[in-house]
Short mmCIF file of C-alpha atoms in Angstrom, two decimals:
data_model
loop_
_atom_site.label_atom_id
_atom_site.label_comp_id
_atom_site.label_asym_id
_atom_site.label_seq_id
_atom_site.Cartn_x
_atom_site.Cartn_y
_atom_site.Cartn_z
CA UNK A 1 0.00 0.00 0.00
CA UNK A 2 3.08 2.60 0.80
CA UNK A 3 4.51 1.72 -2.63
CA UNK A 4 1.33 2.03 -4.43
CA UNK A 5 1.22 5.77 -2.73
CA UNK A 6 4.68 6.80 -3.35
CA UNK A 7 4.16 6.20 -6.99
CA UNK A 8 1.01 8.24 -6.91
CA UNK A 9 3.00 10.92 -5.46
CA UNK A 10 5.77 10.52 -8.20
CA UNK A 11 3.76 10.44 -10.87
CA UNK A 12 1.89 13.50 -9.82
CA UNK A 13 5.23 15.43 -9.08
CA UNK A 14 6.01 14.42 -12.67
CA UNK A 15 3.21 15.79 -14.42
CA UNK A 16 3.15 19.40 -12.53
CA UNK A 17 6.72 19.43 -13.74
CA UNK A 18 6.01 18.70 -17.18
CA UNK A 19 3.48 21.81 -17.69
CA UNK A 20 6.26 24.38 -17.43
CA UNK A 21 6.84 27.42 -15.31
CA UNK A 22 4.98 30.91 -15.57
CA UNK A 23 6.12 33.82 -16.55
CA UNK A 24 5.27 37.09 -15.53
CA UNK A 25 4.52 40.52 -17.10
CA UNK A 26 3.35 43.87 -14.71
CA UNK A 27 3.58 47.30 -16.43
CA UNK A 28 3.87 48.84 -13.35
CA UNK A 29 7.17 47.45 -12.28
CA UNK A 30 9.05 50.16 -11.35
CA UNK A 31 12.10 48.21 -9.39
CA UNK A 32 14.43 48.22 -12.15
CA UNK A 33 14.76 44.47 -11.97
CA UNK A 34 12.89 42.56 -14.76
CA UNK A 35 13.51 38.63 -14.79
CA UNK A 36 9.86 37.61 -15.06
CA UNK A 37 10.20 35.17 -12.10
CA UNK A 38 7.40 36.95 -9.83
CA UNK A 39 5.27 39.57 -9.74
CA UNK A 40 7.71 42.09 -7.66
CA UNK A 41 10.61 41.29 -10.68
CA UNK A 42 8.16 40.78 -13.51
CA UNK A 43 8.69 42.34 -16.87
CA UNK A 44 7.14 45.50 -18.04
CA UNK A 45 6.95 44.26 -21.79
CA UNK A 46 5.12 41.17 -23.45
CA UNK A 47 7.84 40.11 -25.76
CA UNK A 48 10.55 38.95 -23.21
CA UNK A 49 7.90 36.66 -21.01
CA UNK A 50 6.55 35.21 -24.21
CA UNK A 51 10.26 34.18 -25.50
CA UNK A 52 11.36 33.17 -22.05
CA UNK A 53 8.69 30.88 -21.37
CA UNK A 54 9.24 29.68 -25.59
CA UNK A 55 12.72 28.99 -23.93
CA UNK A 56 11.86 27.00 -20.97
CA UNK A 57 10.37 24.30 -23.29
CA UNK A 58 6.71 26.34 -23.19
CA UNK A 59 4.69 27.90 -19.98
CA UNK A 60 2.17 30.66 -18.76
CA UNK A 61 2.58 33.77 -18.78
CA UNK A 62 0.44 35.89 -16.62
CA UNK A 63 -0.06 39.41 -17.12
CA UNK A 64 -1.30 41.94 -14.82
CA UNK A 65 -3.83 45.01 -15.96
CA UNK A 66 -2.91 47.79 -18.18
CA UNK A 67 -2.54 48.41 -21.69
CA UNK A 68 0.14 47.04 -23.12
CA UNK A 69 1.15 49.37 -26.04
CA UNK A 70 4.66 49.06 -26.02
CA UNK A 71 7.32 49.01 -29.12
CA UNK A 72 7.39 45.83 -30.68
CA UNK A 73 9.74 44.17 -33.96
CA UNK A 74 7.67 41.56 -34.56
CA UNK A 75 9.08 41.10 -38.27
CA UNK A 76 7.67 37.97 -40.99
CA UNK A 77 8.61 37.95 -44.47
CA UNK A 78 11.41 35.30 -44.10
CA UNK A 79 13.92 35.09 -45.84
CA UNK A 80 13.52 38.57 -47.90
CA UNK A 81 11.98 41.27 -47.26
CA UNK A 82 11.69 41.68 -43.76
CA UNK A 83 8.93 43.60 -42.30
CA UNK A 84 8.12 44.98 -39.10
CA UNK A 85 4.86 43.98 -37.83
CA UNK A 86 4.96 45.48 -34.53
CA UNK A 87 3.48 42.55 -33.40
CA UNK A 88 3.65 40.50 -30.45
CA UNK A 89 5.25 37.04 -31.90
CA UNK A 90 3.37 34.07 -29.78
CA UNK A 91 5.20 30.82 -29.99
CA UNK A 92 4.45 27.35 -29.60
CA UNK A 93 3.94 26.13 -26.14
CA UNK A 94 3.04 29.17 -24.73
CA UNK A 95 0.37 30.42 -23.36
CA UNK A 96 -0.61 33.77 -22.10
CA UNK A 97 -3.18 34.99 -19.86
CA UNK A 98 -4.37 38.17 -18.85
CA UNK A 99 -7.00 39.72 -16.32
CA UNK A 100 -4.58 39.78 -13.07
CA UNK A 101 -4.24 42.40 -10.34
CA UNK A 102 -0.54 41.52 -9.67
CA UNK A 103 -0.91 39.52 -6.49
CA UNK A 104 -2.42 36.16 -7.64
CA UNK A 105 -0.79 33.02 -6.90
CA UNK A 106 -3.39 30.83 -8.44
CA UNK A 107 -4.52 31.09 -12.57
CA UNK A 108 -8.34 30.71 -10.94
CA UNK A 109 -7.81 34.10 -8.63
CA UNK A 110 -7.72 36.30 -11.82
CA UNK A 111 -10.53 38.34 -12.65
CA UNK A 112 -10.42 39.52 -16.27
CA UNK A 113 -13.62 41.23 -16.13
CA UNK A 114 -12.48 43.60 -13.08
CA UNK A 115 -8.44 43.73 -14.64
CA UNK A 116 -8.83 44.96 -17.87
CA UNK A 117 -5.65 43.82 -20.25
CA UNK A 118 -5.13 45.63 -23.35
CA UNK A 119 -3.04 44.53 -26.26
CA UNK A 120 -2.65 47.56 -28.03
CA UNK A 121 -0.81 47.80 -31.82
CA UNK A 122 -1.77 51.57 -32.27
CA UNK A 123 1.83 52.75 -31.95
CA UNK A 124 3.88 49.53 -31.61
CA UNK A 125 5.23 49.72 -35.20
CA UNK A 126 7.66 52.42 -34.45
CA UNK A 127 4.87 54.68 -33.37
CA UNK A 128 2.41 53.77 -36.36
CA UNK A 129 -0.06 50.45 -35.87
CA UNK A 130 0.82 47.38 -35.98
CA UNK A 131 0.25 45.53 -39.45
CA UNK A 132 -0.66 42.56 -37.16
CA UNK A 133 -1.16 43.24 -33.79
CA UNK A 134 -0.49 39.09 -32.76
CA UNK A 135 1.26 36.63 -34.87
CA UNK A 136 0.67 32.98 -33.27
CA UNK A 137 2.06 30.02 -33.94
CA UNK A 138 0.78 26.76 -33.27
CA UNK A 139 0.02 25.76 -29.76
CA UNK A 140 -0.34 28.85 -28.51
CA UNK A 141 -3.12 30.20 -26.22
CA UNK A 142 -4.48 34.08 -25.60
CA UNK A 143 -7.16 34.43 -22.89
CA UNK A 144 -8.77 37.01 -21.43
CA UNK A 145 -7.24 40.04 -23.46
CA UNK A 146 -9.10 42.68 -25.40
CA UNK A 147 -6.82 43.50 -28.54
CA UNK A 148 -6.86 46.33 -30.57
CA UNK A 149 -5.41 48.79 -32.86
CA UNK A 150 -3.84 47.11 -35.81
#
């Protein structure tokens, strides 16, 4: 009976460590410290959480309210020419949520209808909008966002 529990246990352990870390993105992070590893170091920009989490082998990121309307150099048009999109490049594997105050622990705490998340391409392609505002890959999830200005 022990045995048959300790492999339960394993197994479980396993699986939580198989669905990657999360990632986290706070506009108001004014420390100076970005690393994305909580909310007090998160980063202040979409890009870098997205690509670190694409990094770790795929994860969550979780962003907290604002609108997100930062520079972005999203480019396509491999191999020649390349354009910039200004678009936030989504990549397989990850997955990115928004609707958080910044003090969750939990995905299930968020409230998305009370933390408003913007993705805004208005000015993200060098100041003009965004030819695509998201670019996603395969895999990829985007939840509880409104987007606009492409």
């Amino acid at each position: 009976m022990r045995i048959s529990w300790l492999l339960v246990g394993i197994a479980i352990m396993t699986c939580t460590l198989a669905t990657g870390s999360v990632w986290y993105v706070d506009k108001s992070n004014t420390i100076g410290f970005e690393d994305g590893m909580s909310w007090q170091t998160a980063y202040t920009t979409l890009q870098p959480a997205v690509d670190a989490a694409y990094a770790d082998g795929g994860g969550d990121v979780w962003v907290s309210k604002g609108i997100y309307n930062e520079l972005r150099v999203g480019t396509f048009g491999s191999p020649a020419p390349i354009i910039n999109a200004g678009s936030l490049i989504m990549k397989e594997g990850v997955k990115i949520y928004g609707g958080f105050s910044g003090i969750e622990s939990q995905l299930e705490e968020r409230m998305p209808q009370n933390n408003i998340t913007v993705i805004d391409g208005n000015t993200s392609r060098e100041g003009e909008p965004a030819y695509s505002v998201i670019i996603a890959e395969n895999d990829t999830e985007i939840n509880g966002f409104t987007i606009e200005g492409g």
